């Protein structure tokens, strides 16, 4: 085909605008489905035996950022999940035998509805939606990830938190047999995190059960994890087994480990550096060797949605 | 046997110190291994930095081994190891400045001033630079006794390099502690030997060999 002569292009050669605009998603979703399907297959795989069929979901465009998401390969092979080891490749390498089903979540603290709920009970009333969020690690790298889940606030309201419920605390599974990283005292296990109740109720706070249209792979925090996109990644706790409503601000694992470096709020903030490194820029994962870093945005680009939560607060002090 | 050194040991050693760079390049070009992963710049920084630190510790291992085996051949390996350690440290810094910071010298200045672990790493590199520059036979002869004094800089350089490594770790100090232990052994041996020599009031048997640098 001679590209200089437009008359030589036949209509059948033209890609429809919709397909063109979605081309990365189409390709990405195909790759994602194949990759994630491959994760759970093979004889003796507990996940294959117990995992329900691929979830149905709708896309929430209002809460999605534009641009191409990070490849499913990078999202599922480069992350921190110290329960499975310190290297970025460890979660994928060491979580193969982790069993995310059956699963249950204990609801405790300042709420009317308390007790232990199966994962199915937790998920049942919620319609799943896909949201493409920016993800910013405190280590100054970032991704764009199509998560699948439902608003955290919708879940929390079901337990009828009382007036004393000022905070929500989340706890990760403690099981050194399944989580080899917990055999060394890297952090004070189990991992705990927390949000102020108004942060938790913000519509951006997402309870995540999947990514790239599939159930969460073990290494990404199966079967249930948090995603608070305006905060550094460590706030988005994985493999949650307990949700507790509290009157006092809960302790969080990284804050306990290094209080001078990791605060309770941990909002993404280019103006407040980590004591050991700058937070002004970030490296977008998957960009390649010569790709320059990009500027980090206040609240990771979600200031319009969440900045009012922190009005009047000194964000240098409450980092 | 100098010929054997020139024909066999030296090429082998040069090949060995070039291996990490070869491995890195092969991975970068995805000829071998899994590629450099999702964050190739960080991976390259880690690999070059760790290689520099490992080579620096190996350099410090030469003197104890030389006394142990009483082989002058070993001393000649020290230069290659030391210069290679500097070369990897320089590459590490160049990648940091060029690919991590995008050659933004304002950023570089701020990072050097504000981040103690960056400052330490840079100081280690600066301490190694004159050692690499004076590693030739000619410079050794020219500097004479001062050469040995100058090359004592390798001790603070190694301490700063290990500290630089330790300081950037987020959690899990097992690996930095291993490096500290190795460094403590290597420097402790030297301290112990110096103390013993002083307290016995004798010059060491190996004293003649130290014309090329008492380490």
JSON list of N, CA and C in Angstrom, two decimals, chain A residues 161-217:
[
{"chain": "A", "resi": 161, "resn": "UNK", "atom": "N", "xyz": [-21.44, 0.92, 61.19]},
{"chain": "A", "resi": 161, "resn": "UNK", "atom": "CA", "xyz": [-20.49, 1.47, 62.17]},
{"chain": "A", "resi": 161, "resn": "UNK", "atom": "C", "xyz": [-21.18, 2.46, 63.11]},
{"chain": "A", "resi": 162, "resn": "UNK", "atom": "N", "xyz": [-20.78, 2.46, 64.38]},
{"chain": "A", "resi": 162, "resn": "UNK", "atom": "CA", "xyz": [-21.40, 3.35, 65.37]},
{"chain": "A", "resi": 162, "resn": "UNK", "atom": "C", "xyz": [-20.73, 4.72, 65.32]},
{"chain": "A", "resi": 163, "resn": "UNK", "atom": "N", "xyz": [-21.24, 5.62, 66.16]},
{"chain": "A", "resi": 163, "resn": "UNK", "atom": "CA", "xyz": [-20.67, 6.97, 66.19]},
{"chain": "A", "resi": 163, "resn": "UNK", "atom": "C", "xyz": [-19.23, 6.96, 66.69]},
{"chain": "A", "resi": 164, "resn": "UNK", "atom": "N", "xyz": [-18.87, 5.89, 67.39]},
{"chain": "A", "resi": 164, "resn": "UNK", "atom": "CA", "xyz": [-17.50, 5.79, 67.90]},
{"chain": "A", "resi": 164, "resn": "UNK", "atom": "C", "xyz": [-16.49, 5.35, 66.84]},
{"chain": "A", "resi": 165, "resn": "UNK", "atom": "N", "xyz": [-17.01, 4.90, 65.71]},
{"chain": "A", "resi": 165, "resn": "UNK", "atom": "CA", "xyz": [-16.12, 4.39, 64.66]},
{"chain": "A", "resi": 165, "resn": "UNK", "atom": "C", "xyz": [-15.47, 5.56, 63.92]},
{"chain": "A", "resi": 166, "resn": "UNK", "atom": "N", "xyz": [-14.30, 5.97, 64.42]},
{"chain": "A", "resi": 166, "resn": "UNK", "atom": "CA", "xyz": [-13.61, 7.11, 63.79]},
{"chain": "A", "resi": 166, "resn": "UNK", "atom": "C", "xyz": [-12.57, 6.63, 62.78]},
{"chain": "A", "resi": 167, "resn": "UNK", "atom": "N", "xyz": [-12.16, 5.39, 62.94]},
{"chain": "A", "resi": 167, "resn": "UNK", "atom": "CA", "xyz": [-11.12, 4.83, 62.07]},
{"chain": "A", "resi": 167, "resn": "UNK", "atom": "C", "xyz": [-11.50, 3.40, 61.69]},
{"chain": "A", "resi": 168, "resn": "UNK", "atom": "N", "xyz": [-10.86, 2.92, 60.63]},
{"chain": "A", "resi": 168, "resn": "UNK", "atom": "CA", "xyz": [-11.00, 1.51, 60.27]},
{"chain": "A", "resi": 168, "resn": "UNK", "atom": "C", "xyz": [-9.61, 0.91, 60.20]},
{"chain": "A", "resi": 169, "resn": "UNK", "atom": "N", "xyz": [-9.46, -0.25, 60.82]},
{"chain": "A", "resi": 169, "resn": "UNK", "atom": "CA", "xyz": [-8.18, -0.96, 60.79]},
{"chain": "A", "resi": 169, "resn": "UNK", "atom": "C", "xyz": [-8.33, -2.22, 59.96]},
{"chain": "A", "resi": 170, "resn": "UNK", "atom": "N", "xyz": [-7.34, -2.52, 59.15]},
{"chain": "A", "resi": 170, "resn": "UNK", "atom": "CA", "xyz": [-7.36, -3.72, 58.31]},
{"chain": "A", "resi": 170, "resn": "UNK", "atom": "C", "xyz": [-6.17, -4.60, 58.68]},
{"chain": "A", "resi": 171, "resn": "UNK", "atom": "N", "xyz": [-6.37, -5.90, 58.64]},
{"chain": "A", "resi": 171, "resn": "UNK", "atom": "CA", "xyz": [-5.29, -6.82, 58.97]},
{"chain": "A", "resi": 171, "resn": "UNK", "atom": "C", "xyz": [-5.15, -7.87, 57.87]},
{"chain": "A", "resi": 172, "resn": "UNK", "atom": "N", "xyz": [-3.90, -8.16, 57.53]},
{"chain": "A", "resi": 172, "resn": "UNK", "atom": "CA", "xyz": [-3.59, -9.21, 56.54]},
{"chain": "A", "resi": 172, "resn": "UNK", "atom": "C", "xyz": [-3.52, -10.56, 57.24]},
{"chain": "A", "resi": 173, "resn": "UNK", "atom": "N", "xyz": [-3.74, -11.61, 56.49]},
{"chain": "A", "resi": 173, "resn": "UNK", "atom": "CA", "xyz": [-3.61, -12.97, 57.01]},
{"chain": "A", "resi": 173, "resn": "UNK", "atom": "C", "xyz": [-2.24, -13.18, 57.66]},
{"chain": "A", "resi": 174, "resn": "UNK", "atom": "N", "xyz": [-2.22, -13.88, 58.78]},
{"chain": "A", "resi": 174, "resn": "UNK", "atom": "CA", "xyz": [-0.96, -14.29, 59.41]},
{"chain": "A", "resi": 174, "resn": "UNK", "atom": "C", "xyz": [-0.87, -15.81, 59.26]},
{"chain": "A", "resi": 175, "resn": "UNK", "atom": "N", "xyz": [0.01, -16.26, 58.41]},
{"chain": "A", "resi": 175, "resn": "UNK", "atom": "CA", "xyz": [0.16, -17.69, 58.17]},
{"chain": "A", "resi": 175, "resn": "UNK", "atom": "C", "xyz": [1.53, -17.96, 57.56]},
{"chain": "A", "resi": 176, "resn": "UNK", "atom": "N", "xyz": [2.55, -18.08, 58.43]},
{"chain": "A", "resi": 176, "resn": "UNK", "atom": "CA", "xyz": [3.92, -18.25, 57.91]},
{"chain": "A", "resi": 176, "resn": "UNK", "atom": "C", "xyz": [4.08, -19.50, 57.03]},
{"chain": "A", "resi": 177, "resn": "UNK", "atom": "N", "xyz": [3.18, -20.45, 57.19]},
{"chain": "A", "resi": 177, "resn": "UNK", "atom": "CA", "xyz": [3.27, -21.64, 56.33]},
{"chain": "A", "resi": 177, "resn": "UNK", "atom": "C", "xyz": [3.01, -21.26, 54.88]},
{"chain": "A", "resi": 178, "resn": "UNK", "atom": "N", "xyz": [2.00, -20.42, 54.68]},
{"chain": "A", "resi": 178, "resn": "UNK", "atom": "CA", "xyz": [1.66, -20.02, 53.32]},
{"chain": "A", "resi": 178, "resn": "UNK", "atom": "C", "xyz": [2.40, -18.78, 52.88]},
{"chain": "A", "resi": 179, "resn": "UNK", "atom": "N", "xyz": [2.84, -18.00, 53.85]},
{"chain": "A", "resi": 179, "resn": "UNK", "atom": "CA", "xyz": [3.51, -16.73, 53.54]},
{"chain": "A", "resi": 179, "resn": "UNK", "atom": "C", "xyz": [4.92, -16.77, 54.10]},
{"chain": "A", "resi": 180, "resn": "UNK", "atom": "N", "xyz": [5.86, -17.28, 53.30]},
{"chain": "A", "resi": 180, "resn": "UNK", "atom": "CA", "xyz": [7.21, -17.54, 53.83]},
{"chain": "A", "resi": 180, "resn": "UNK", "atom": "C", "xyz": [7.92, -16.30, 54.35]},
{"chain": "A", "resi": 181, "resn": "UNK", "atom": "N", "xyz": [7.56, -15.13, 53.82]},
{"chain": "A", "resi": 181, "resn": "UNK", "atom": "CA", "xyz": [8.20, -13.89, 54.29]},
{"chain": "A", "resi": 181, "resn": "UNK", "atom": "C", "xyz": [7.93, -13.62, 55.76]},
{"chain": "A", "resi": 182, "resn": "UNK", "atom": "N", "xyz": [6.81, -14.18, 56.27]},
{"chain": "A", "resi": 182, "resn": "UNK", "atom": "CA", "xyz": [6.45, -13.95, 57.67]},
{"chain": "A", "resi": 182, "resn": "UNK", "atom": "C", "xyz": [7.33, -14.75, 58.64]},
{"chain": "A", "resi": 183, "resn": "UNK", "atom": "N", "xyz": [8.19, -15.63, 58.07]},
{"chain": "A", "resi": 183, "resn": "UNK", "atom": "CA", "xyz": [9.08, -16.40, 58.95]},
{"chain": "A", "resi": 183, "resn": "UNK", "atom": "C", "xyz": [10.25, -15.56, 59.42]},
{"chain": "A", "resi": 184, "resn": "UNK", "atom": "N", "xyz": [10.53, -14.45, 58.75]},
{"chain": "A", "resi": 184, "resn": "UNK", "atom": "CA", "xyz": [11.56, -13.55, 59.28]},
{"chain": "A", "resi": 184, "resn": "UNK", "atom": "C", "xyz": [10.90, -12.24, 59.72]},
{"chain": "A", "resi": 185, "resn": "UNK", "atom": "N", "xyz": [11.50, -11.65, 60.73]},
{"chain": "A", "resi": 185, "resn": "UNK", "atom": "CA", "xyz": [10.88, -10.49, 61.39]},
{"chain": "A", "resi": 185, "resn": "UNK", "atom": "C", "xyz": [11.18, -9.20, 60.64]},
{"chain": "A", "resi": 186, "resn": "UNK", "atom": "N", "xyz": [10.84, -9.17, 59.36]},
{"chain": "A", "resi": 186, "resn": "UNK", "atom": "CA", "xyz": [11.04, -7.96, 58.56]},
{"chain": "A", "resi": 186, "resn": "UNK", "atom": "C", "xyz": [10.14, -6.84, 59.07]},
{"chain": "A", "resi": 187, "resn": "UNK", "atom": "N", "xyz": [8.88, -7.22, 59.33]},
{"chain": "A", "resi": 187, "resn": "UNK", "atom": "CA", "xyz": [7.92, -6.30, 59.95]},
{"chain": "A", "resi": 187, "resn": "UNK", "atom": "C", "xyz": [7.29, -7.06, 61.12]},
{"chain": "A", "resi": 188, "resn": "UNK", "atom": "N", "xyz": [6.53, -6.33, 61.93]},
{"chain": "A", "resi": 188, "resn": "UNK", "atom": "CA", "xyz": [5.83, -6.96, 63.04]},
{"chain": "A", "resi": 188, "resn": "UNK", "atom": "C", "xyz": [4.54, -7.56, 62.50]},
{"chain": "A", "resi": 189, "resn": "UNK", "atom": "N", "xyz": [4.58, -8.85, 62.11]},
{"chain": "A", "resi": 189, "resn": "UNK", "atom": "CA", "xyz": [3.43, -9.49, 61.47]},
{"chain": "A", "resi": 189, "resn": "UNK", "atom": "C", "xyz": [2.29, -9.70, 62.45]},
{"chain": "A", "resi": 190, "resn": "UNK", "atom": "N", "xyz": [1.05, -9.74, 62.04]},
{"chain": "A", "resi": 190, "resn": "UNK", "atom": "CA", "xyz": [0.59, -9.52, 60.68]},
{"chain": "A", "resi": 190, "resn": "UNK", "atom": "C", "xyz": [0.60, -8.04, 60.30]},
{"chain": "A", "resi": 191, "resn": "UNK", "atom": "N", "xyz": [0.59, -7.81, 59.00]},
{"chain": "A", "resi": 191, "resn": "UNK", "atom": "CA", "xyz": [0.55, -6.45, 58.46]},
{"chain": "A", "resi": 191, "resn": "UNK", "atom": "C", "xyz": [-0.78, -5.80, 58.84]},
{"chain": "A", "resi": 192, "resn": "UNK", "atom": "N", "xyz": [-0.69, -4.58, 59.35]},
{"chain": "A", "resi": 192, "resn": "UNK", "atom": "CA", "xyz": [-1.93, -3.84, 59.65]},
{"chain": "A", "resi": 192, "resn": "UNK", "atom": "C", "xyz": [-1.87, -2.47, 59.00]},
{"chain": "A", "resi": 193, "resn": "UNK", "atom": "N", "xyz": [-3.02, -2.00, 58.61]},
{"chain": "A", "resi": 193, "resn": "UNK", "atom": "CA", "xyz": [-3.12, -0.66, 58.04]},
{"chain": "A", "resi": 193, "resn": "UNK", "atom": "C", "xyz": [-4.42, -0.03, 58.52]},
{"chain": "A", "resi": 194, "resn": "UNK", "atom": "N", "xyz": [-4.57, 1.25, 58.28]},
{"chain": "A", "resi": 194, "resn": "UNK", "atom": "CA", "xyz": [-5.78, 1.91, 58.74]},
{"chain": "A", "resi": 194, "resn": "UNK", "atom": "C", "xyz": [-6.10, 3.15, 57.94]},
{"chain": "A", "resi": 195, "resn": "UNK", "atom": "N", "xyz": [-7.37, 3.53, 58.01]},
{"chain": "A", "resi": 195, "resn": "UNK", "atom": "CA", "xyz": [-7.84, 4.76, 57.38]},
{"chain": "A", "resi": 195, "resn": "UNK", "atom": "C", "xyz": [-8.72, 5.50, 58.37]},
{"chain": "A", "resi": 196, "resn": "UNK", "atom": "N", "xyz": [-8.77, 6.80, 58.22]},
{"chain": "A", "resi": 196, "resn": "UNK", "atom": "CA", "xyz": [-9.80, 7.54, 58.94]},
{"chain": "A", "resi": 196, "resn": "UNK", "atom": "C", "xyz": [-11.13, 7.19, 58.28]},
{"chain": "A", "resi": 197, "resn": "UNK", "atom": "N", "xyz": [-12.22, 7.21, 59.05]},
{"chain": "A", "resi": 197, "resn": "UNK", "atom": "CA", "xyz": [-13.49, 6.71, 58.50]},
{"chain": "A", "resi": 197, "resn": "UNK", "atom": "C", "xyz": [-13.95, 7.52, 57.29]},
{"chain": "A", "resi": 198, "resn": "UNK", "atom": "N", "xyz": [-13.68, 8.85, 57.30]},
{"chain": "A", "resi": 198, "resn": "UNK", "atom": "CA", "xyz": [-14.10, 9.62, 56.13]},
{"chain": "A", "resi": 198, "resn": "UNK", "atom": "C", "xyz": [-13.24, 9.31, 54.90]},
{"chain": "A", "resi": 199, "resn": "UNK", "atom": "N", "xyz": [-11.98, 8.92, 55.13]},
{"chain": "A", "resi": 199, "resn": "UNK", "atom": "CA", "xyz": [-11.15, 8.47, 54.00]},
{"chain": "A", "resi": 199, "resn": "UNK", "atom": "C", "xyz": [-11.71, 7.17, 53.44]},
{"chain": "A", "resi": 200, "resn": "UNK", "atom": "N", "xyz": [-12.08, 6.29, 54.37]},
{"chain": "A", "resi": 200, "resn": "UNK", "atom": "CA", "xyz": [-12.59, 4.98, 53.95]},
{"chain": "A", "resi": 200, "resn": "UNK", "atom": "C", "xyz": [-13.90, 5.12, 53.19]},
{"chain": "A", "resi": 201, "resn": "UNK", "atom": "N", "xyz": [-14.68, 6.12, 53.56]},
{"chain": "A", "resi": 201, "resn": "UNK", "atom": "CA", "xyz": [-15.99, 6.31, 52.91]},
{"chain": "A", "resi": 201, "resn": "UNK", "atom": "C", "xyz": [-15.88, 7.09, 51.61]},
{"chain": "A", "resi": 202, "resn": "UNK", "atom": "N", "xyz": [-14.71, 7.65, 51.32]},
{"chain": "A", "resi": 202, "resn": "UNK", "atom": "CA", "xyz": [-14.56, 8.39, 50.06]},
{"chain": "A", "resi": 202, "resn": "UNK", "atom": "C", "xyz": [-14.79, 7.43, 48.89]},
{"chain": "A", "resi": 203, "resn": "UNK", "atom": "N", "xyz": [-15.55, 7.90, 47.89]},
{"chain": "A", "resi": 203, "resn": "UNK", "atom": "CA", "xyz": [-15.88, 6.99, 46.78]},
{"chain": "A", "resi": 203, "resn": "UNK", "atom": "C", "xyz": [-14.67, 6.43, 46.03]},
{"chain": "A", "resi": 204, "resn": "UNK", "atom": "N", "xyz": [-13.53, 7.06, 46.16]},
{"chain": "A", "resi": 204, "resn": "UNK", "atom": "CA", "xyz": [-12.35, 6.53, 45.47]},
{"chain": "A", "resi": 204, "resn": "UNK", "atom": "C", "xyz": [-11.78, 5.28, 46.13]},
{"chain": "A", "resi": 205, "resn": "UNK", "atom": "N", "xyz": [-12.03, 5.14, 47.44]},
{"chain": "A", "resi": 205, "resn": "UNK", "atom": "CA", "xyz": [-11.47, 3.99, 48.16]},
{"chain": "A", "resi": 205, "resn": "UNK", "atom": "C", "xyz": [-12.15, 2.72, 47.66]},
{"chain": "A", "resi": 206, "resn": "UNK", "atom": "N", "xyz": [-11.36, 1.81, 47.14]},
{"chain": "A", "resi": 206, "resn": "UNK", "atom": "CA", "xyz": [-11.92, 0.65, 46.46]},
{"chain": "A", "resi": 206, "resn": "UNK", "atom": "C", "xyz": [-11.53, -0.64, 47.17]},
{"chain": "A", "resi": 207, "resn": "UNK", "atom": "N", "xyz": [-12.49, -1.53, 47.36]},
{"chain": "A", "resi": 207, "resn": "UNK", "atom": "CA", "xyz": [-12.21, -2.87, 47.82]},
{"chain": "A", "resi": 207, "resn": "UNK", "atom": "C", "xyz": [-11.97, -3.69, 46.56]},
{"chain": "A", "resi": 208, "resn": "UNK", "atom": "N", "xyz": [-10.81, -4.25, 46.42]},
{"chain": "A", "resi": 208, "resn": "UNK", "atom": "CA", "xyz": [-10.42, -4.85, 45.15]},
{"chain": "A", "resi": 208, "resn": "UNK", "atom": "C", "xyz": [-10.43, -6.37, 45.23]},
{"chain": "A", "resi": 209, "resn": "UNK", "atom": "N", "xyz": [-11.01, -6.97, 44.20]},
{"chain": "A", "resi": 209, "resn": "UNK", "atom": "CA", "xyz": [-11.01, -8.45, 44.12]},
{"chain": "A", "resi": 209, "resn": "UNK", "atom": "C", "xyz": [-10.38, -8.94, 42.82]},
{"chain": "A", "resi": 210, "resn": "UNK", "atom": "N", "xyz": [-10.03, -8.02, 41.93]},
{"chain": "A", "resi": 210, "resn": "UNK", "atom": "CA", "xyz": [-9.46, -8.48, 40.66]},
{"chain": "A", "resi": 210, "resn": "UNK", "atom": "C", "xyz": [-8.65, -7.41, 39.97]},
{"chain": "A", "resi": 211, "resn": "UNK", "atom": "N", "xyz": [-7.98, -7.82, 38.90]},
{"chain": "A", "resi": 211, "resn": "UNK", "atom": "CA", "xyz": [-7.30, -6.86, 38.04]},
{"chain": "A", "resi": 211, "resn": "UNK", "atom": "C", "xyz": [-7.28, -7.40, 36.62]},
{"chain": "A", "resi": 212, "resn": "UNK", "atom": "N", "xyz": [-7.25, -6.50, 35.67]},
{"chain": "A", "resi": 212, "resn": "UNK", "atom": "CA", "xyz": [-7.27, -6.89, 34.26]},
{"chain": "A", "resi": 212, "resn": "UNK", "atom": "C", "xyz": [-8.40, -7.89, 33.98]},
{"chain": "A", "resi": 213, "resn": "UNK", "atom": "N", "xyz": [-9.56, -7.66, 34.60]},
{"chain": "A", "resi": 213, "resn": "UNK", "atom": "CA", "xyz": [-10.73, -8.46, 34.28]},
{"chain": "A", "resi": 213, "resn": "UNK", "atom": "C", "xyz": [-10.74, -9.86, 34.87]},
{"chain": "A", "resi": 214, "resn": "UNK", "atom": "N", "xyz": [-9.76, -10.19, 35.69]},
{"chain": "A", "resi": 214, "resn": "UNK", "atom": "CA", "xyz": [-9.71, -11.52, 36.29]},
{"chain": "A", "resi": 214, "resn": "UNK", "atom": "C", "xyz": [-9.62, -11.39, 37.81]},
{"chain": "A", "resi": 215, "resn": "UNK", "atom": "N", "xyz": [-9.93, -12.49, 38.52]},
{"chain": "A", "resi": 215, "resn": "UNK", "atom": "CA", "xyz": [-9.75, -12.46, 39.97]},
{"chain": "A", "resi": 215, "resn": "UNK", "atom": "C", "xyz": [-8.29, -12.15, 40.29]},
{"chain": "A", "resi": 216, "resn": "UNK", "atom": "N", "xyz": [-8.06, -11.55, 41.44]},
{"chain": "A", "resi": 216, "resn": "UNK", "atom": "CA", "xyz": [-6.71, -11.17, 41.84]},
{"chain": "A", "resi": 216, "resn": "UNK", "atom": "C", "xyz": [-5.77, -12.36, 41.84]},
{"chain": "A", "resi": 217, "resn": "UNK", "atom": "N", "xyz": [-4.61, -12.24, 41.21]},
{"chain": "A", "resi": 217, "resn": "UNK", "atom": "CA", "xyz": [-3.59, -13.26, 41.38]},
{"chain": "A", "resi": 217, "resn": "UNK", "atom": "C", "xyz": [-3.07, -13.22, 42.83]}
]
